[in-house]
JSON list of C-alpha atoms in Angstrom, two decimals:
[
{"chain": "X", "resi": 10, "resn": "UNK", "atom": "CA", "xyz": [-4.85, -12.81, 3.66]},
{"chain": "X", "resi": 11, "resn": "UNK", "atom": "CA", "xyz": [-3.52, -11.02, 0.25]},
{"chain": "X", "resi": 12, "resn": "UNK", "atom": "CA", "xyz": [-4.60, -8.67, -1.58]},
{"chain": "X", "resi": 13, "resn": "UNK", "atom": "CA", "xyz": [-6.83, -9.93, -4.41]},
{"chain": "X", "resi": 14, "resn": "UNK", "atom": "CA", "xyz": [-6.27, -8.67, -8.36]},
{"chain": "X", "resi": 15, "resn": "UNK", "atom": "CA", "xyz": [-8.56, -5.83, -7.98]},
{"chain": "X", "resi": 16, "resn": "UNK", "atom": "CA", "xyz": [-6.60, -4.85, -5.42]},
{"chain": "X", "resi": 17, "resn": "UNK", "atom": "CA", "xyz": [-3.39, -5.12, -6.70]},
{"chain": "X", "resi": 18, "resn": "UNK", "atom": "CA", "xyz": [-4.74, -3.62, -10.12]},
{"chain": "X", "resi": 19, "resn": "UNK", "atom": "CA", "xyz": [-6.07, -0.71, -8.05]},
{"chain": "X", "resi": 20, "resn": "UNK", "atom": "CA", "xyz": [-3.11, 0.02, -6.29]},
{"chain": "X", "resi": 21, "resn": "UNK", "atom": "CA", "xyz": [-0.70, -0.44, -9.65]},
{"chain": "X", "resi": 22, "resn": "UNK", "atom": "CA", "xyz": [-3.12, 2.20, -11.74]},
{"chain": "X", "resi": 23, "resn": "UNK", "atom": "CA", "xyz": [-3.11, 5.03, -8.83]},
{"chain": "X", "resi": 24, "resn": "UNK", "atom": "CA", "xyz": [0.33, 4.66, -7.23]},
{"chain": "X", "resi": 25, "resn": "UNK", "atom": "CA", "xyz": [1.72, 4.19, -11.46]},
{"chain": "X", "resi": 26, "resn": "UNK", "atom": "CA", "xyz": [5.27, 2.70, -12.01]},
{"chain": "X", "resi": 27, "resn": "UNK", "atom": "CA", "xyz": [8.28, 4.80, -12.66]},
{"chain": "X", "resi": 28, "resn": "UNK", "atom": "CA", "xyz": [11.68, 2.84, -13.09]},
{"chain": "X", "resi": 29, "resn": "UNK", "atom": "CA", "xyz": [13.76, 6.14, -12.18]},
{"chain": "X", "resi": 30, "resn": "UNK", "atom": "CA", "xyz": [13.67, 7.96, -8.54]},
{"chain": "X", "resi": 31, "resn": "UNK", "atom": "CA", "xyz": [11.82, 10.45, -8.22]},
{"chain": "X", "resi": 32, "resn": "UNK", "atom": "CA", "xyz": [10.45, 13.32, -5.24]},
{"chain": "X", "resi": 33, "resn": "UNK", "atom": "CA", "xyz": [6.80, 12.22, -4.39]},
{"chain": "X", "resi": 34, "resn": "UNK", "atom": "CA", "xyz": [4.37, 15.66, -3.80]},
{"chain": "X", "resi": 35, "resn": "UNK", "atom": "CA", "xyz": [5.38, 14.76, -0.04]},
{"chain": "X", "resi": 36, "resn": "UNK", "atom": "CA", "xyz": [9.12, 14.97, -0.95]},
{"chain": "X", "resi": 37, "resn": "UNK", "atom": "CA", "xyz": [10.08, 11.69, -0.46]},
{"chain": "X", "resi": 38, "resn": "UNK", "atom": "CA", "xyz": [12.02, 9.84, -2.63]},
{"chain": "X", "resi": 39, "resn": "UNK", "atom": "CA", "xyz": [10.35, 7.42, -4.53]},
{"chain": "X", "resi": 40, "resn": "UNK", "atom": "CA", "xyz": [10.48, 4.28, -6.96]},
{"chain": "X", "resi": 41, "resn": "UNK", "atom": "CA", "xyz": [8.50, 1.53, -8.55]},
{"chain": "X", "resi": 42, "resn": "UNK", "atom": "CA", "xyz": [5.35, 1.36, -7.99]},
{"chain": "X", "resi": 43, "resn": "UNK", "atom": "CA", "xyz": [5.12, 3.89, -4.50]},
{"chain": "X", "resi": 44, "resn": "UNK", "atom": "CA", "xyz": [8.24, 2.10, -3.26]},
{"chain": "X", "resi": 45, "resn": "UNK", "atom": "CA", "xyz": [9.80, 4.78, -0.44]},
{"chain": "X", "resi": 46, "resn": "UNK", "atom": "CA", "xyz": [12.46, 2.65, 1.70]},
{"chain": "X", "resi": 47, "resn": "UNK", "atom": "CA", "xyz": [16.15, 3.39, 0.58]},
{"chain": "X", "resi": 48, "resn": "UNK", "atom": "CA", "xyz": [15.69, 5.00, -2.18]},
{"chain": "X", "resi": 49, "resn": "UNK", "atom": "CA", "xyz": [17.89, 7.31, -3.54]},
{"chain": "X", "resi": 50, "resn": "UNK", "atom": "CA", "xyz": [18.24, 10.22, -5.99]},
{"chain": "X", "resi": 51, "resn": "UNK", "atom": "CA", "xyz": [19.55, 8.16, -9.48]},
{"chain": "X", "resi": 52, "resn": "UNK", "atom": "CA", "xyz": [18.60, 4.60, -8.67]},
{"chain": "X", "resi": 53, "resn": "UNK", "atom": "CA", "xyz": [16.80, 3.19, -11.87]},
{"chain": "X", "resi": 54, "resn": "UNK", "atom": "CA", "xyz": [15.30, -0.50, -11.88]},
{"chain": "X", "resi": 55, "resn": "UNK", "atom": "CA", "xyz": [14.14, -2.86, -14.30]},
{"chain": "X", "resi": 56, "resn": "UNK", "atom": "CA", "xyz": [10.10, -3.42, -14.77]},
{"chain": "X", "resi": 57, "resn": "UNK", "atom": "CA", "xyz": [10.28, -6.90, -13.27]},
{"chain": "X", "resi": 58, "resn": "UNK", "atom": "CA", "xyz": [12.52, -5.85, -9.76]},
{"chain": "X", "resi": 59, "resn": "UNK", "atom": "CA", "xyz": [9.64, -2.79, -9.30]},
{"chain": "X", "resi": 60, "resn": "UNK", "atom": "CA", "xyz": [6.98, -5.34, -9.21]},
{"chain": "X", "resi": 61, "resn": "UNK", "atom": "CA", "xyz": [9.02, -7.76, -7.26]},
{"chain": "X", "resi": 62, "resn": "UNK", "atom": "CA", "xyz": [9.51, -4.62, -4.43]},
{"chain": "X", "resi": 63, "resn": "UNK", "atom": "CA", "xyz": [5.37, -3.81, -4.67]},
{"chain": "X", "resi": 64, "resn": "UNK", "atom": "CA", "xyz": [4.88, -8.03, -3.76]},
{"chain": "X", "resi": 65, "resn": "UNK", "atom": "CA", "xyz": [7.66, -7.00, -0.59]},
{"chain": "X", "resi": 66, "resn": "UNK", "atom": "CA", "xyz": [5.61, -4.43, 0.44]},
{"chain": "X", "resi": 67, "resn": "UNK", "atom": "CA", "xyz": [2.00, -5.60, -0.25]},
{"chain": "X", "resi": 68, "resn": "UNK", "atom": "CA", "xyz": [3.31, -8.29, 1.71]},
{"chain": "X", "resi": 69, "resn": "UNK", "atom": "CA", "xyz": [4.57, -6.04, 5.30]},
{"chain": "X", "resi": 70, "resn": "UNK", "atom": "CA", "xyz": [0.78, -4.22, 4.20]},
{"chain": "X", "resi": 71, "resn": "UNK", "atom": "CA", "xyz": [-1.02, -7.39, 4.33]},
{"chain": "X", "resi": 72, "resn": "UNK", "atom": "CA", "xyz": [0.19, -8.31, 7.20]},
{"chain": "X", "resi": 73, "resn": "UNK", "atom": "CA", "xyz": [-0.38, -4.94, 9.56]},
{"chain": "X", "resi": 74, "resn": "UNK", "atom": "CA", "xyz": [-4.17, -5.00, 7.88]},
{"chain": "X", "resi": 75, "resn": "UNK", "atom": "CA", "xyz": [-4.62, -8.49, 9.04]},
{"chain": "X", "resi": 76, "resn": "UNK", "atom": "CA", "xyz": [-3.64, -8.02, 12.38]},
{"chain": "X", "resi": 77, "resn": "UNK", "atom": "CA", "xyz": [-5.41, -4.28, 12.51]},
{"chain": "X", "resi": 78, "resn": "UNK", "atom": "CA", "xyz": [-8.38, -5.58, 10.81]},
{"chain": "X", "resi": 79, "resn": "UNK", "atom": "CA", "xyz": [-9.21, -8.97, 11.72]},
{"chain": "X", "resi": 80, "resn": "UNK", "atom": "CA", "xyz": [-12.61, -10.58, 10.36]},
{"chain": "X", "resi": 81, "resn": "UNK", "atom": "CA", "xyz": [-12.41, -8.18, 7.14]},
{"chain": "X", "resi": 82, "resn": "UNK", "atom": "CA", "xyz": [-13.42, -9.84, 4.03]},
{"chain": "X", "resi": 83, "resn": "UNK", "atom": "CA", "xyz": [-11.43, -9.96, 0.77]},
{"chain": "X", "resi": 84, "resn": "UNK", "atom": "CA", "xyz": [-12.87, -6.87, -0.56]},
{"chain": "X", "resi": 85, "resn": "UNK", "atom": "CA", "xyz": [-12.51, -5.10, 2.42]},
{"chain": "X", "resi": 86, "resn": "UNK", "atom": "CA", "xyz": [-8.61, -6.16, 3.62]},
{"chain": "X", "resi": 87, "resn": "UNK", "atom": "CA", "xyz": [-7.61, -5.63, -0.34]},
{"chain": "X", "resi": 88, "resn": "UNK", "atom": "CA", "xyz": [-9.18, -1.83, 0.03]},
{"chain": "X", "resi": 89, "resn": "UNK", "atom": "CA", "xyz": [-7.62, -1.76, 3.43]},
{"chain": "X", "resi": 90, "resn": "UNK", "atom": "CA", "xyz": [-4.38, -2.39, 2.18]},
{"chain": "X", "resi": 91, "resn": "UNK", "atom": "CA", "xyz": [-4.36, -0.21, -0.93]},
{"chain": "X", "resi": 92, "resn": "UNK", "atom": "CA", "xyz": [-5.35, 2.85, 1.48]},
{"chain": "X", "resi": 93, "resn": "UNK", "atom": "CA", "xyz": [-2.75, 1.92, 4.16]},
{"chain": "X", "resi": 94, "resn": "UNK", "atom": "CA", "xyz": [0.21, 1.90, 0.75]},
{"chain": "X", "resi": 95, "resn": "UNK", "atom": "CA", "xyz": [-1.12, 5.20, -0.01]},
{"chain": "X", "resi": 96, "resn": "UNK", "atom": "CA", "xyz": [-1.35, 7.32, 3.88]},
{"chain": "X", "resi": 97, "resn": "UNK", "atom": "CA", "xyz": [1.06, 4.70, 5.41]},
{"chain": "X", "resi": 98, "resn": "UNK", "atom": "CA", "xyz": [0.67, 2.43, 8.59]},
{"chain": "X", "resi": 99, "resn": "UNK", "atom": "CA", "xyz": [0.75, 5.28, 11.15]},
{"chain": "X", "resi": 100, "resn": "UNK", "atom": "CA", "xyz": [-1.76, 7.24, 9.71]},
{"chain": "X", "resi": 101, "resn": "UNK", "atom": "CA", "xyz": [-4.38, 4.12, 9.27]},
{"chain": "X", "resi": 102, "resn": "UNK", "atom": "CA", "xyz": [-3.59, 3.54, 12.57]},
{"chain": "X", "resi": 103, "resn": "UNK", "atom": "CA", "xyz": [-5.24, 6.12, 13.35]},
{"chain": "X", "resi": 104, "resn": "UNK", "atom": "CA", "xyz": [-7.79, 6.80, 10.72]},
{"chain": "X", "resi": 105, "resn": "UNK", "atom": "CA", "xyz": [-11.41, 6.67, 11.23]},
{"chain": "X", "resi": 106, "resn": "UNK", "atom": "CA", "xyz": [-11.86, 3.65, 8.93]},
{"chain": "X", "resi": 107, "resn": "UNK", "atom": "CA", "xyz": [-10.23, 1.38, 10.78]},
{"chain": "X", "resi": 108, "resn": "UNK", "atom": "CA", "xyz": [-11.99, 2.52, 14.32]},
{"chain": "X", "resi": 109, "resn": "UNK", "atom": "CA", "xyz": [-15.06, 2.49, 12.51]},
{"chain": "X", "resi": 110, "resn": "UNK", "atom": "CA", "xyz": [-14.66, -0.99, 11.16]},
{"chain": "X", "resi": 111, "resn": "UNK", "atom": "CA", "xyz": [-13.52, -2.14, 14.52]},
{"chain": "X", "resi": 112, "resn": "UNK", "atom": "CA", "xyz": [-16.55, -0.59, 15.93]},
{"chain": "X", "resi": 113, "resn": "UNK", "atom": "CA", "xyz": [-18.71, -3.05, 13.50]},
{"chain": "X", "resi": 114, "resn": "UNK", "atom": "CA", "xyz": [-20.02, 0.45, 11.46]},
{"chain": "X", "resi": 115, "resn": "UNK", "atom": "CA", "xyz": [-19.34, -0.73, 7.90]},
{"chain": "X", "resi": 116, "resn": "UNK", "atom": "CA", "xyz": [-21.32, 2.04, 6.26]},
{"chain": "X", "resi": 117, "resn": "UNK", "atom": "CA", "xyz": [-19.20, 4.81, 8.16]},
{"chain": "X", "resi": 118, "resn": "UNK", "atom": "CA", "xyz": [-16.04, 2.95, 7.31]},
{"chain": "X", "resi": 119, "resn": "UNK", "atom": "CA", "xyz": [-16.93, 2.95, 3.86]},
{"chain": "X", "resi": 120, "resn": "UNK", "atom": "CA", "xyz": [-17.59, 6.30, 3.96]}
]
């Protein structure tokens, strides 16, 4: 399953696009649109390669929600996915959404 538009649109307003590197709050080095692999202090990319990067990594997202998350709906594997780009894979992993949501409490995962 993909992310749907909303989604995507969600995740592009929040995470915002910046064609330079850049430290993150956390202090990681950052490009694109939230993009944290390789990247170095001085890289600089075009418009078109930081949304080509965001499909990549939707894409390894997608997947890990999928398999975490099986039976989730649209709504709920795009909203999955945008909070597992923003905490990262480990900490969803762990998070009380996803037990909740595995648990079949919707209401307390939306919470």
């Amino acid at each position: 399953m993909i992310v749907n538009d909303a989604g995507r649109g969600i995740i592009m307003e929040f995470e915002g696009c910046k064609l330079e590197s850049y430290k993150c709050p956390a202090g990681v080095w950052t490009i694109g649109f939230g993009h944290t692999v390789d990247v170095k202090p001085g890289m600089k990319i075009t418009r078109h390669q930081a949304e080509v990067v965001l499909e990549h990594d939707l894409e390894f997202f997608e997947q890990a929600v999928a398999r975490l998350a099986p039976g989730a709906n649209g709504n709920q594997h795009s909203a999955m996915v945008s909070l597992v780009f923003n905490i990262g894979l480990k900490a969803f992993e762990g998070s009380t959404l996803l037990r909740e949501f595995k648990a079949g409490n919707l209401l307390n995962a939306a919470a």
